PDB file of C-alpha atoms and ligand atoms in Angstrom:
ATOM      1  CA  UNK A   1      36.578  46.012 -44.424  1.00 77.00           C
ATOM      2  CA  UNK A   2      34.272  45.478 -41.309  1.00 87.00           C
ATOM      3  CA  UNK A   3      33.566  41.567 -40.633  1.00 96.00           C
ATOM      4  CA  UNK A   4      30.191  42.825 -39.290  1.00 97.00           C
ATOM      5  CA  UNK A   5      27.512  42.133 -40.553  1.00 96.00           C
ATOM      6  CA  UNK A   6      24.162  44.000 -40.010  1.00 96.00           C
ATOM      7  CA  UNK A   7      21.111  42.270 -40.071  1.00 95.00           C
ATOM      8  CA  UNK A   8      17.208  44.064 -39.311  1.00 94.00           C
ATOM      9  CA  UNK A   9      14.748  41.752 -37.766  1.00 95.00           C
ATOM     10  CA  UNK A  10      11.211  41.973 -38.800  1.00 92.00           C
ATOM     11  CA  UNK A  11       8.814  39.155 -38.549  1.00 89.00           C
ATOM     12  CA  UNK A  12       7.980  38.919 -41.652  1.00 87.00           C
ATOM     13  CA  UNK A  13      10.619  38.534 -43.398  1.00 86.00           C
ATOM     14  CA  UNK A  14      13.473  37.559 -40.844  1.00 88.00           C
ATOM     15  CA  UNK A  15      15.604  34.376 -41.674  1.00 90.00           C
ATOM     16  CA  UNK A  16      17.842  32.772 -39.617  1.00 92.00           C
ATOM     17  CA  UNK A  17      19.641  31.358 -42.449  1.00 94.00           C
ATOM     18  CA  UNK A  18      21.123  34.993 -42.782  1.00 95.00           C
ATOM     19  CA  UNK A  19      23.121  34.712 -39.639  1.00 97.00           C
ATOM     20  CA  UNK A  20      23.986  30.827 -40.559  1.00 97.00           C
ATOM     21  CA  UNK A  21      25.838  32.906 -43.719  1.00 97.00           C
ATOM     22  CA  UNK A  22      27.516  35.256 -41.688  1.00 98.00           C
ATOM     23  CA  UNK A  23      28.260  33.018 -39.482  1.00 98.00           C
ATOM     24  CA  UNK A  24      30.176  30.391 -41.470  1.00 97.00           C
ATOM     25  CA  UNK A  25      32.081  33.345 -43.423  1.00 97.00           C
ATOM     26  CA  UNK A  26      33.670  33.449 -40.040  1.00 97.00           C
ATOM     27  CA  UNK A  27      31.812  37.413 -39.704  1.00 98.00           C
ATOM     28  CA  UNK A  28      29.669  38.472 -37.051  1.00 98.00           C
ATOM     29  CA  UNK A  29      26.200  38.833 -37.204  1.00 98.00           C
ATOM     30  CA  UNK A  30      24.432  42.007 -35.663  1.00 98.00           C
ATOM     31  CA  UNK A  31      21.010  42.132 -35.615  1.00 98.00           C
ATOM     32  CA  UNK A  32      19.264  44.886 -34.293  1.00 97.00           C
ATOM     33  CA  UNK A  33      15.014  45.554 -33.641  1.00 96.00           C
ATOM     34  CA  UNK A  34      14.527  42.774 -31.523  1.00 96.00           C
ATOM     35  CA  UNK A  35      12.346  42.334 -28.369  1.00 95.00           C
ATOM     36  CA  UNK A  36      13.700  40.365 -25.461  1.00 92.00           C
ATOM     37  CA  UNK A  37      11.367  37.414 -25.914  1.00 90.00           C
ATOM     38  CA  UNK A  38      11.975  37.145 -29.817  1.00 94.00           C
ATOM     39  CA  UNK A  39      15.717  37.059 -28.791  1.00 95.00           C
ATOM     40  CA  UNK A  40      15.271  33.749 -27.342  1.00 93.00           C
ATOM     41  CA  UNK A  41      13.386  32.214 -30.269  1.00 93.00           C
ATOM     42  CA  UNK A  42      16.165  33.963 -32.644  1.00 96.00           C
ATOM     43  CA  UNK A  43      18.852  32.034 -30.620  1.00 96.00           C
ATOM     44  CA  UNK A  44      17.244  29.428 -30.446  1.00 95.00           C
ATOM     45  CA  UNK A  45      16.586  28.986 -34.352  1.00 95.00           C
ATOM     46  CA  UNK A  46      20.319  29.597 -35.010  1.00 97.00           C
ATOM     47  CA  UNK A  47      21.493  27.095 -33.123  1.00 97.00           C
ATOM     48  CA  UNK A  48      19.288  24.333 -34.126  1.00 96.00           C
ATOM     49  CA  UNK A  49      20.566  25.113 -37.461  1.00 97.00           C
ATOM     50  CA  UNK A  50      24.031  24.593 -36.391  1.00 97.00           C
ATOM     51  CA  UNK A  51      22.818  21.298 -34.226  1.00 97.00           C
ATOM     52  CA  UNK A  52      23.797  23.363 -30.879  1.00 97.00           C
ATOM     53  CA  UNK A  53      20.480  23.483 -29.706  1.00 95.00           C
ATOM     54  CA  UNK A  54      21.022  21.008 -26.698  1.00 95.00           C
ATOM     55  CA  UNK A  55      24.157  22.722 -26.244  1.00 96.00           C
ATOM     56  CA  UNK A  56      22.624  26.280 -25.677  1.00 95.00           C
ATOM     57  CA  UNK A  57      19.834  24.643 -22.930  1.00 93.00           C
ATOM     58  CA  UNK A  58      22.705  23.037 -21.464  1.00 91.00           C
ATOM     59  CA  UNK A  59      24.425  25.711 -20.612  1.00 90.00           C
ATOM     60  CA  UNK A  60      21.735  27.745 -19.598  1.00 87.00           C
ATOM     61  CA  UNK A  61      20.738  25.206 -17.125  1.00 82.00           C
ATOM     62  CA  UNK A  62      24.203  25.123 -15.489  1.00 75.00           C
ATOM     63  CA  UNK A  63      24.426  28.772 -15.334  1.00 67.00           C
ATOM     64  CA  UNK A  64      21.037  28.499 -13.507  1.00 66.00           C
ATOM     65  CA  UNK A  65      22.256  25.689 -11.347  1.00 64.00           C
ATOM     66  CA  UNK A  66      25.676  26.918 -10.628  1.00 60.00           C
ATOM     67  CA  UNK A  67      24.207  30.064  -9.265  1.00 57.00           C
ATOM     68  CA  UNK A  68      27.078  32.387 -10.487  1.00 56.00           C
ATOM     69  CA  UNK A  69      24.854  34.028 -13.170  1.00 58.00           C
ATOM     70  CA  UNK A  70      21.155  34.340 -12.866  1.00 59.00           C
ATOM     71  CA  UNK A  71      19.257  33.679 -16.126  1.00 56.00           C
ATOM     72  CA  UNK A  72      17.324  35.965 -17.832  1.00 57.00           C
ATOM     73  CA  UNK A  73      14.561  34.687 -20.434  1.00 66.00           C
ATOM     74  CA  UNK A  74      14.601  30.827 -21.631  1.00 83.00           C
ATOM     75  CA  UNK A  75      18.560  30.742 -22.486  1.00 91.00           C
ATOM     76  CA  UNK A  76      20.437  34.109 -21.854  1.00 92.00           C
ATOM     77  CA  UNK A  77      22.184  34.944 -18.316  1.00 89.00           C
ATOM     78  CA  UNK A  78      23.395  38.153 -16.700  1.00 85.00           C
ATOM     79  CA  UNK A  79      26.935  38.640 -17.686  1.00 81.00           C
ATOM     80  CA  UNK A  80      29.589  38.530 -14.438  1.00 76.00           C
ATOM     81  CA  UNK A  81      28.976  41.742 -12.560  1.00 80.00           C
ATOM     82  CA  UNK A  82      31.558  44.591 -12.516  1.00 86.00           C
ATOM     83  CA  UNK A  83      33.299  46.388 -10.289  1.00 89.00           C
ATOM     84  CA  UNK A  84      33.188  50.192 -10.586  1.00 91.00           C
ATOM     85  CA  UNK A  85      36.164  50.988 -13.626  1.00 93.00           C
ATOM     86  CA  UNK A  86      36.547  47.368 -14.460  1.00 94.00           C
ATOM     87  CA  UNK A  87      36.968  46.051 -17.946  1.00 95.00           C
ATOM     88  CA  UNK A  88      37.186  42.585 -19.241  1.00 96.00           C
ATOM     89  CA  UNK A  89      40.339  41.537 -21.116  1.00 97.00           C
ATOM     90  CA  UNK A  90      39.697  39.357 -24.345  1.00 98.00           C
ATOM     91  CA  UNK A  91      38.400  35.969 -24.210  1.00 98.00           C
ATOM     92  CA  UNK A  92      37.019  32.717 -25.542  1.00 98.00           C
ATOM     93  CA  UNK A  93      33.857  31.770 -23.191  1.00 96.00           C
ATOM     94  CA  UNK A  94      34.764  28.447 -21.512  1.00 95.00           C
ATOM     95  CA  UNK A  95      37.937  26.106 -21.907  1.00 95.00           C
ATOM     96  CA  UNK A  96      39.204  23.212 -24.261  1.00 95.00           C
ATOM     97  CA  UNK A  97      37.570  21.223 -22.368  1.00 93.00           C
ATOM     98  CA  UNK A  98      34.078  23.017 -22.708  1.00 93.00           C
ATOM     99  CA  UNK A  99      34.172  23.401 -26.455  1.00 96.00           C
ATOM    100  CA  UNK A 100      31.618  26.172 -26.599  1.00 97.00           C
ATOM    101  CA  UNK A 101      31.215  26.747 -29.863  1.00 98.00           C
ATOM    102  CA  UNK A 102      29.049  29.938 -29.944  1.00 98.00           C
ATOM    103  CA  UNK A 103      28.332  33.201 -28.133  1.00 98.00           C
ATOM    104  CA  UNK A 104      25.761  35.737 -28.563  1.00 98.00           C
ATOM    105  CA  UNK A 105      24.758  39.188 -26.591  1.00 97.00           C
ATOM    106  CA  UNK A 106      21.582  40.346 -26.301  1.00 97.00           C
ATOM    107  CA  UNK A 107      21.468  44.010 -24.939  1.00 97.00           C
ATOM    108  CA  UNK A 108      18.655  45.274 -22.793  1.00 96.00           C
ATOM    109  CA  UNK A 109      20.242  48.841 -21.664  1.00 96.00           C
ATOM    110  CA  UNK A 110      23.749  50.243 -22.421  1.00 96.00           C
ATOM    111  CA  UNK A 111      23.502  53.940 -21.383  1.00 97.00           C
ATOM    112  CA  UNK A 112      26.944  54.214 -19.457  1.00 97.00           C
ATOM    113  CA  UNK A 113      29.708  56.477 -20.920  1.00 96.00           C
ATOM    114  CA  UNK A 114      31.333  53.470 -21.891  1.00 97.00           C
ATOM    115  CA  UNK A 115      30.750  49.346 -21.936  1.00 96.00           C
ATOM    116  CA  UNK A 116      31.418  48.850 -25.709  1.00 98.00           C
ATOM    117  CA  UNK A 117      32.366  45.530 -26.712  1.00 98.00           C
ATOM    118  CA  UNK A 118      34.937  44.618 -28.564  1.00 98.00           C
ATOM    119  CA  UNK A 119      35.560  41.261 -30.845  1.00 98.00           C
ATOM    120  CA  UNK A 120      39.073  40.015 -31.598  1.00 98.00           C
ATOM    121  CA  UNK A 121      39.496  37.879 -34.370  1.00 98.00           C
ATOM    122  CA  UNK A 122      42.091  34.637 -34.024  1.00 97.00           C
ATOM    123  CA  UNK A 123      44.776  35.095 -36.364  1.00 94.00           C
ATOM    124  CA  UNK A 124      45.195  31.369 -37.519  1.00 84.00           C
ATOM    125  CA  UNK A 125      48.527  31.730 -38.604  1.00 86.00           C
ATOM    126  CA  UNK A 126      50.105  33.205 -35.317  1.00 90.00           C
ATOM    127  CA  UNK A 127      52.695  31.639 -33.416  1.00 88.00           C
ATOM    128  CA  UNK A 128      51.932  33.592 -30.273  1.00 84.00           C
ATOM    129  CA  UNK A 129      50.694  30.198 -29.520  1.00 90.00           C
ATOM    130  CA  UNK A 130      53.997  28.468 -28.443  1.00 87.00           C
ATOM    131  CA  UNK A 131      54.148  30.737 -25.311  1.00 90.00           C
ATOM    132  CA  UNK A 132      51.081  30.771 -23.969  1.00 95.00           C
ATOM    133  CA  UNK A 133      49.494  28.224 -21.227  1.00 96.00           C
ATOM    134  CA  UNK A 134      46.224  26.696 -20.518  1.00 97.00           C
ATOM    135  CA  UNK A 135      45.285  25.969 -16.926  1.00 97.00           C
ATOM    136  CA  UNK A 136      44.287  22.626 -17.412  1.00 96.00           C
ATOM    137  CA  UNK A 137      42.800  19.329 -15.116  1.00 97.00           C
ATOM    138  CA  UNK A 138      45.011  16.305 -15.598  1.00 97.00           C
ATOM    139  CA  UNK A 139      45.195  13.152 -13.856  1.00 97.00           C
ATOM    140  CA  UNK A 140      47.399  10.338 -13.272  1.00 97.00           C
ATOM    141  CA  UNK A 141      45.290   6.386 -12.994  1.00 96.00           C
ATOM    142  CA  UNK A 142      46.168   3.496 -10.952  1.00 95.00           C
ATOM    143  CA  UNK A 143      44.579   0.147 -11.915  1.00 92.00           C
ATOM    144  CA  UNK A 144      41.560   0.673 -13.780  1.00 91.00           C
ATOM    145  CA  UNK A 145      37.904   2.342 -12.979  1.00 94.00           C
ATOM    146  CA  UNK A 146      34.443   1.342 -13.609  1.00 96.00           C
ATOM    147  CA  UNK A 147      32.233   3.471 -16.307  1.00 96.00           C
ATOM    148  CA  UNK A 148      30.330   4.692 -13.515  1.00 96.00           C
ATOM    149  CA  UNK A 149      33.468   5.798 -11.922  1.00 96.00           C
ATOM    150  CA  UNK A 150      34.370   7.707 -15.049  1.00 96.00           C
ATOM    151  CA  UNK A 151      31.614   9.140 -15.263  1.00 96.00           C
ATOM    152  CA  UNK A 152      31.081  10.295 -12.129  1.00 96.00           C
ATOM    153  CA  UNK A 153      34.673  12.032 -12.209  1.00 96.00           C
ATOM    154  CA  UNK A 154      33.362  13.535 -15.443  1.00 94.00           C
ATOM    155  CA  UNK A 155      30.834  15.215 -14.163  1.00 91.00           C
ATOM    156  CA  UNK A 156      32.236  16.122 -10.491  1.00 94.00           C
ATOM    157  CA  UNK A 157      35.611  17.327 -11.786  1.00 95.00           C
ATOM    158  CA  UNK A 158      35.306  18.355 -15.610  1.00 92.00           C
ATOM    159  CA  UNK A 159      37.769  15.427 -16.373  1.00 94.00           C
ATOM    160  CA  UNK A 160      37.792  12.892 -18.684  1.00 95.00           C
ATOM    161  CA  UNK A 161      40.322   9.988 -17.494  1.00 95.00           C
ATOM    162  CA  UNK A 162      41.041   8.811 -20.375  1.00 95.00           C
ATOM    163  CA  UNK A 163      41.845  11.484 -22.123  1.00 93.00           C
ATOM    164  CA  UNK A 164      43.226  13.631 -19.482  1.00 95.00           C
ATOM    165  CA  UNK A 165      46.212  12.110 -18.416  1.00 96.00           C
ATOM    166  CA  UNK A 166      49.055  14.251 -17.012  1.00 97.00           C
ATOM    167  CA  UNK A 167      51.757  14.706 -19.842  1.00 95.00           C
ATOM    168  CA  UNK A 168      55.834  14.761 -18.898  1.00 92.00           C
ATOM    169  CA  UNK A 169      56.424  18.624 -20.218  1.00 91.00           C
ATOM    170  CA  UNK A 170      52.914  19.797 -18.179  1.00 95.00           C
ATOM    171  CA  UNK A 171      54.279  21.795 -15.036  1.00 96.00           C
ATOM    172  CA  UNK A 172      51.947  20.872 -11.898  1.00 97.00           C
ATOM    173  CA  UNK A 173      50.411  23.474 -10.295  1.00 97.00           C
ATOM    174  CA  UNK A 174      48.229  21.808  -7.517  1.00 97.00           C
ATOM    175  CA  UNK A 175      47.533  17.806  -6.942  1.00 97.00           C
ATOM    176  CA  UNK A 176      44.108  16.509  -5.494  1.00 97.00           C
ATOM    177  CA  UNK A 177      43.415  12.584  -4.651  1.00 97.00           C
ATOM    178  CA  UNK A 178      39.946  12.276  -5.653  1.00 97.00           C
ATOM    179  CA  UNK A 179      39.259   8.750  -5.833  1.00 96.00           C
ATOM    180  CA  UNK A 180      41.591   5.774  -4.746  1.00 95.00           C
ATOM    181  CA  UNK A 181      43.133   5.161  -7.697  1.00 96.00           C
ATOM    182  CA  UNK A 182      42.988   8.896  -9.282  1.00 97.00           C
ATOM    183  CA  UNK A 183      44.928  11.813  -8.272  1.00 97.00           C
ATOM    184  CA  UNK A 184      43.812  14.823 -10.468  1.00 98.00           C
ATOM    185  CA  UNK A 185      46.323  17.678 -11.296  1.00 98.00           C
ATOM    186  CA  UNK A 186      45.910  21.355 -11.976  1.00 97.00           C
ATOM    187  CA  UNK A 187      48.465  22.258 -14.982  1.00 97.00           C
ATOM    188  CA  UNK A 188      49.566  24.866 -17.262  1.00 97.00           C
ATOM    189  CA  UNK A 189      49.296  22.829 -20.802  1.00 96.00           C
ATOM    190  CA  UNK A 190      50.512  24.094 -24.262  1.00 94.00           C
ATOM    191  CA  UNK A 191      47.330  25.421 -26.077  1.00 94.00           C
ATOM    192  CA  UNK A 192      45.819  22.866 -28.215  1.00 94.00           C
ATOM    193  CA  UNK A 193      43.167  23.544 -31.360  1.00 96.00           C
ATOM    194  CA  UNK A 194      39.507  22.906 -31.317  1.00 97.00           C
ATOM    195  CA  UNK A 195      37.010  21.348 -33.738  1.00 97.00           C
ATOM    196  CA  UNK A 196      34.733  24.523 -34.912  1.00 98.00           C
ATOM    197  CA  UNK A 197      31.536  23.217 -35.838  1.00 98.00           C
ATOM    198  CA  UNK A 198      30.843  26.365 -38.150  1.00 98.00           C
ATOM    199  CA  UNK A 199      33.445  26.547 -39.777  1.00 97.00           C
ATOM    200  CA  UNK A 200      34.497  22.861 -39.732  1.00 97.00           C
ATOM    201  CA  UNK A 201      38.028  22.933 -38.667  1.00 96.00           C
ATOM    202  CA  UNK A 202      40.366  22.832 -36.117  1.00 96.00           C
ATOM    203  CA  UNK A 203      41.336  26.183 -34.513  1.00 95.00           C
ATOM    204  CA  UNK A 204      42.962  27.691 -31.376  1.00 96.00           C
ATOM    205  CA  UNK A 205      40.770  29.532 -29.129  1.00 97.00           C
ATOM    206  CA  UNK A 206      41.895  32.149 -26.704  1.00 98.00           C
ATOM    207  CA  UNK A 207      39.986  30.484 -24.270  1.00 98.00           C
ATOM    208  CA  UNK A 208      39.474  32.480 -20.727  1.00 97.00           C
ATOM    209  CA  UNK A 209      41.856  29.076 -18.710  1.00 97.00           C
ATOM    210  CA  UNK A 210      44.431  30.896 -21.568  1.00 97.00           C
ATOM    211  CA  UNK A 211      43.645  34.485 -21.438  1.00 97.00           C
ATOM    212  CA  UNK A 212      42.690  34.877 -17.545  1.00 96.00           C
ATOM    213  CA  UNK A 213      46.483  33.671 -16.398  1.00 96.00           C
ATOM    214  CA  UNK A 214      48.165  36.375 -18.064  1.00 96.00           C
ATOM    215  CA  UNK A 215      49.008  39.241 -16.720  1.00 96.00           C
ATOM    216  CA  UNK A 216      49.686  40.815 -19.778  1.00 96.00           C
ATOM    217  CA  UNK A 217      46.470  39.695 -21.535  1.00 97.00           C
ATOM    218  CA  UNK A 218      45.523  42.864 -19.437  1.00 96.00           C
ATOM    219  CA  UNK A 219      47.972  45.404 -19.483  1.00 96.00           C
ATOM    220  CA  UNK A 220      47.484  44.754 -23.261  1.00 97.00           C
ATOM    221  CA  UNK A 221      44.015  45.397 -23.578  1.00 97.00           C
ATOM    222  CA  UNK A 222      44.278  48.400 -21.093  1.00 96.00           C
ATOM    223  CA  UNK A 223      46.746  50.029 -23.460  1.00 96.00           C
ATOM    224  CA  UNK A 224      44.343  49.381 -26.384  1.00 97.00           C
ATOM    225  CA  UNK A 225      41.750  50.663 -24.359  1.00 97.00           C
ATOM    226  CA  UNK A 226      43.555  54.254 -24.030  1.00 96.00           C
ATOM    227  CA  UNK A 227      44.919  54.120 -27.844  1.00 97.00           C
ATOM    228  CA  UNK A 228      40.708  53.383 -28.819  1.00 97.00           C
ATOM    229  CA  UNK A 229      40.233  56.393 -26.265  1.00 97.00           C
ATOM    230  CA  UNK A 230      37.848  53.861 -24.319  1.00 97.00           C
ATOM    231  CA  UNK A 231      39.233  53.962 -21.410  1.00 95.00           C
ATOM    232  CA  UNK A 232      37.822  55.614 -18.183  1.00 94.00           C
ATOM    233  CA  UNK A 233      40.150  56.609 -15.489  1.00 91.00           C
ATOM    234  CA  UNK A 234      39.257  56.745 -11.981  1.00 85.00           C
ATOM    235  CA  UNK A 235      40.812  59.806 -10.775  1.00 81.00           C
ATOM    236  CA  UNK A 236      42.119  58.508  -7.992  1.00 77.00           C
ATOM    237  CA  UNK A 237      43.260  55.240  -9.324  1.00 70.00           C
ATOM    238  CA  UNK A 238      41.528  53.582  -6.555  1.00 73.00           C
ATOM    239  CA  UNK A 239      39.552  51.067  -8.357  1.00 76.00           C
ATOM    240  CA  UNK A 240      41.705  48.153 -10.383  1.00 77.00           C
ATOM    241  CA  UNK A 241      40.478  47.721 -13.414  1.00 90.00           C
ATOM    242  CA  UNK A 242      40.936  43.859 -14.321  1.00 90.00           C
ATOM    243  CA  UNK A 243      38.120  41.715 -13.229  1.00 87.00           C
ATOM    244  CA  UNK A 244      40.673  38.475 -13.726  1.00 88.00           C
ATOM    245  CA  UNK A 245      43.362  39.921 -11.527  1.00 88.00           C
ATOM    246  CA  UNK A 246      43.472  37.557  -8.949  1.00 89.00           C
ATOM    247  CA  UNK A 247      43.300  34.810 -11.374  1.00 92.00           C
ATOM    248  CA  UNK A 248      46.387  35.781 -13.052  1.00 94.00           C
ATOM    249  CA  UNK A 249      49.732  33.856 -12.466  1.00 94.00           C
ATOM    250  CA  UNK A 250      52.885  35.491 -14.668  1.00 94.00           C
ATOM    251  CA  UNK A 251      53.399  37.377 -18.008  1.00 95.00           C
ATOM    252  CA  UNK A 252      52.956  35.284 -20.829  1.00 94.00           C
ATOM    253  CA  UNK A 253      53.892  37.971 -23.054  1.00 92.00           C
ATOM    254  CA  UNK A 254      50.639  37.933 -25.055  1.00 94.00           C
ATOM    255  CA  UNK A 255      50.927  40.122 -28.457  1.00 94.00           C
ATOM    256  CA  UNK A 256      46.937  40.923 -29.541  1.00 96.00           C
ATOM    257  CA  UNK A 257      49.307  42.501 -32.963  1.00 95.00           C
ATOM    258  CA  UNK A 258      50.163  38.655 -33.707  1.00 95.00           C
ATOM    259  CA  UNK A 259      47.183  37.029 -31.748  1.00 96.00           C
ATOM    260  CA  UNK A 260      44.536  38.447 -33.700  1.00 97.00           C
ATOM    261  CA  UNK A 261      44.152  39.959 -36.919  1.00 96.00           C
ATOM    262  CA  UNK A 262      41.122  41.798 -37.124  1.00 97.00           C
ATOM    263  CA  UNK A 263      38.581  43.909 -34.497  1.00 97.00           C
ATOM    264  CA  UNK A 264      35.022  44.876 -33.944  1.00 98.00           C
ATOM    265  CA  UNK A 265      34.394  47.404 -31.940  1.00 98.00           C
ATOM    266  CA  UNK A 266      30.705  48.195 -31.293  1.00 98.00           C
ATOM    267  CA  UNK A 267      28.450  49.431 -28.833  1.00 98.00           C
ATOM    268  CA  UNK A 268      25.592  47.685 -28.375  1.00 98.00           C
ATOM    269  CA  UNK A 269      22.070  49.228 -28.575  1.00 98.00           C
ATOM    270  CA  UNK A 270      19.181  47.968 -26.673  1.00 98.00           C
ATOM    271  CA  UNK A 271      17.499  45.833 -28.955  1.00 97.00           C
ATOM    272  CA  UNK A 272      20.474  44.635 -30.426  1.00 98.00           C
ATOM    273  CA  UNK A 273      21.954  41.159 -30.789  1.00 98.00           C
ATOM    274  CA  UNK A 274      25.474  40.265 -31.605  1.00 98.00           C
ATOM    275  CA  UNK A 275      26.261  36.359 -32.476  1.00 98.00           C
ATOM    276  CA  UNK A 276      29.860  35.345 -33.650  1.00 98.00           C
ATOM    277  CA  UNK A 277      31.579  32.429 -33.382  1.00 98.00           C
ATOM    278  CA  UNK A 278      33.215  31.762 -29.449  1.00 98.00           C
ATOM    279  CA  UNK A 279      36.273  29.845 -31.091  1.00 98.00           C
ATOM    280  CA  UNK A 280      37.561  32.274 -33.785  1.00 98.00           C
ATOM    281  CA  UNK A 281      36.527  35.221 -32.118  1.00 98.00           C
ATOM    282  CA  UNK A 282      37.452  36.502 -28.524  1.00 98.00           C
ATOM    283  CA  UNK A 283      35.238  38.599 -26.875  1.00 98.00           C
ATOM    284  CA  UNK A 284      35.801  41.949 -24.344  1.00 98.00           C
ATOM    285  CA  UNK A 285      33.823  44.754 -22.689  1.00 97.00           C
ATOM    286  CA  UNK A 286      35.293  48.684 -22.092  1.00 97.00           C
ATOM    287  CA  UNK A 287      34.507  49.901 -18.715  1.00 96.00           C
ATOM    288  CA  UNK A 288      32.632  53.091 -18.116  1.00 95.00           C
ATOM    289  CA  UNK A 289      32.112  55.661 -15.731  1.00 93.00           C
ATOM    290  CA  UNK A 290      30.220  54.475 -12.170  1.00 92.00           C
ATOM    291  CA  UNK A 291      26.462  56.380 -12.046  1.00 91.00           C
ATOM    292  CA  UNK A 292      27.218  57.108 -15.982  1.00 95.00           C
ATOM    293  CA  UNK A 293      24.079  54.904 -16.818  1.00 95.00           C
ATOM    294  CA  UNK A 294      23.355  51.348 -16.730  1.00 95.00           C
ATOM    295  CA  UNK A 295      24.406  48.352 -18.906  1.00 95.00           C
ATOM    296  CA  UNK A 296      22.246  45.556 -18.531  1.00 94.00           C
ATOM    297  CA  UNK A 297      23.499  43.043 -21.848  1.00 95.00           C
ATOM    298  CA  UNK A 298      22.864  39.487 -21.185  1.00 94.00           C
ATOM    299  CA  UNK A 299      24.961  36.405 -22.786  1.00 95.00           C
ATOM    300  CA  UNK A 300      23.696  33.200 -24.418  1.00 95.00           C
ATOM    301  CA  UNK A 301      26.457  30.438 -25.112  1.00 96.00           C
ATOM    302  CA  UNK A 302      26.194  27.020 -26.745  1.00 97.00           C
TER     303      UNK A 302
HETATM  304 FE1  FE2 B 401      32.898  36.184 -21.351  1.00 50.75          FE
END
């Protein structure tokens, strides 16, 4: 049974409602004919429907701000640029803290060897869950601090002070005074689940401050890789082929058998738009041969 579910645009008779239906059966929604500038408006229309409409021009804003991705259109930005060989592991775009509760590609040109992306569904019954970590901000509070101070601290250090307070079993990683009565911690946390606005419950996400720690989140998805026959070798084996490897810390011991229960593999077309929920569903990306082509897809999150 594929959980993917195709959808034609045409302008006449194109509802967004469709991928609403998809989307809160917890399938993804692939919808293929559309131009670059009616991907925006598509986007756009979904989300309102799900009330993440400030969400998605919130993030495209950052991403415009923040400088690490260049936007493309009213609310889509250039995925993180690749290395020659490299893949990206599984992942949930964002953190706990972040929420994001959606994620959509838009592809403009895919005509490498390889560069398919691939969707991993959350098992919600795992217990993989009780061994893995997210890298976390904490903080321990002296005294007490203005609204403005919270809020400031909010937006400066993605931490919410009351909320965020450094538990006993949390194991410190770095410390960081950043206001006289706050010192903020970096920590590896147990997971915790997330409210999923589509599907209105509480669910873990393999969030990227989960997925990027562990090393074997990509020796995993490398072996996959070559079982799927997806992988490309460099001859050589010159080239590494994580994009997250200096982000990882140890072996988790990740097991995608338990972790998920169901995959999409698909390569995108240009034209095509894939939207899925960002909680339930972990996204990935093959890697290809360098000077096979060029894959141009662009990301829109809310
Ligand atoms: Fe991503």
């Amino acid at each position: 049974m594929t959980r993917l579910q195709q959808i034609h645009y045409s302008e006449d008779s194109f509802e967004a409602q469709s991928v609403i239906s998809a989307l809160t059966n917890d399938d993804v929604a692939l919808i293929s004919g559309v131009e670059q500038d009616i991907a925006d408006d598509l986007i756009f229309s979904v989300c309102e429907l799900l009330g993440l409409d400030e969400s998605l021009e919130l993030q495209a804003g950052f991403a415009s701000i923040q400088g690490h991705r260049q936007t493309r259109n009213d609310f889509y930005m250039t995925v993180n640029r690749r290395r020659p060989y490299q893949f990206i592991p599984p992942h949930s775009e964002g953190s706990s803290f972040s929420k994001m509760q959606l994620a959509a590609f838009y592809c403009i040109e895919n005509s490498t060897d390889g560069g398919e992306t691939i969707l991993w569904h959350v098992n919600a019954n795992a217990t993989d869950w009780n061994h893995l970590k997210e890298k976390k901000r904490k903080c321990k509070v002296i005294g007490t601090l203005t609204d403005a101070d919270k809020h400031k601290i909010r937006t400066s250090y993605q931490l919410d002070v009351d909320s965020d307070r450094l538990l006993q079993d949390e194991e410190i990683l770095t410390s960081q005074k950043i206001h006289e009565n706050v010192t903020m911690y970096e920590v590896l946390s147990k997971p915790e689940k997330t409210h999923s606005i589509i599907l209105d419950s509480y669910q873990y996400a393999y969030w990227d401050s989960i997925s990027s720690l562990d090393h074997d989140c990509a020796i995993r998805f490398q072996e996959y890789c070559k079982r799927q026959s997806l992988l490309k070798v460099c001859s050589n084996n010159s080239f590494p082929m994580d994009n997250a490897a200096q982000r990882r810390l140890r072996n988790f011991g990740v097991n995608f058998d338990e972790l998920f229960d169901h995959t999409v593999i698909h390569k995108l077309q240009p034209g095509q738009l894939i939207i899925f929920n960002n909680i339930s569903w972990a996204h990935s990306a093959a890697n290809w041969t360098p000077d096979s082509g060029v894959r141009n897809v662009v990301g829109a999150f809310a």
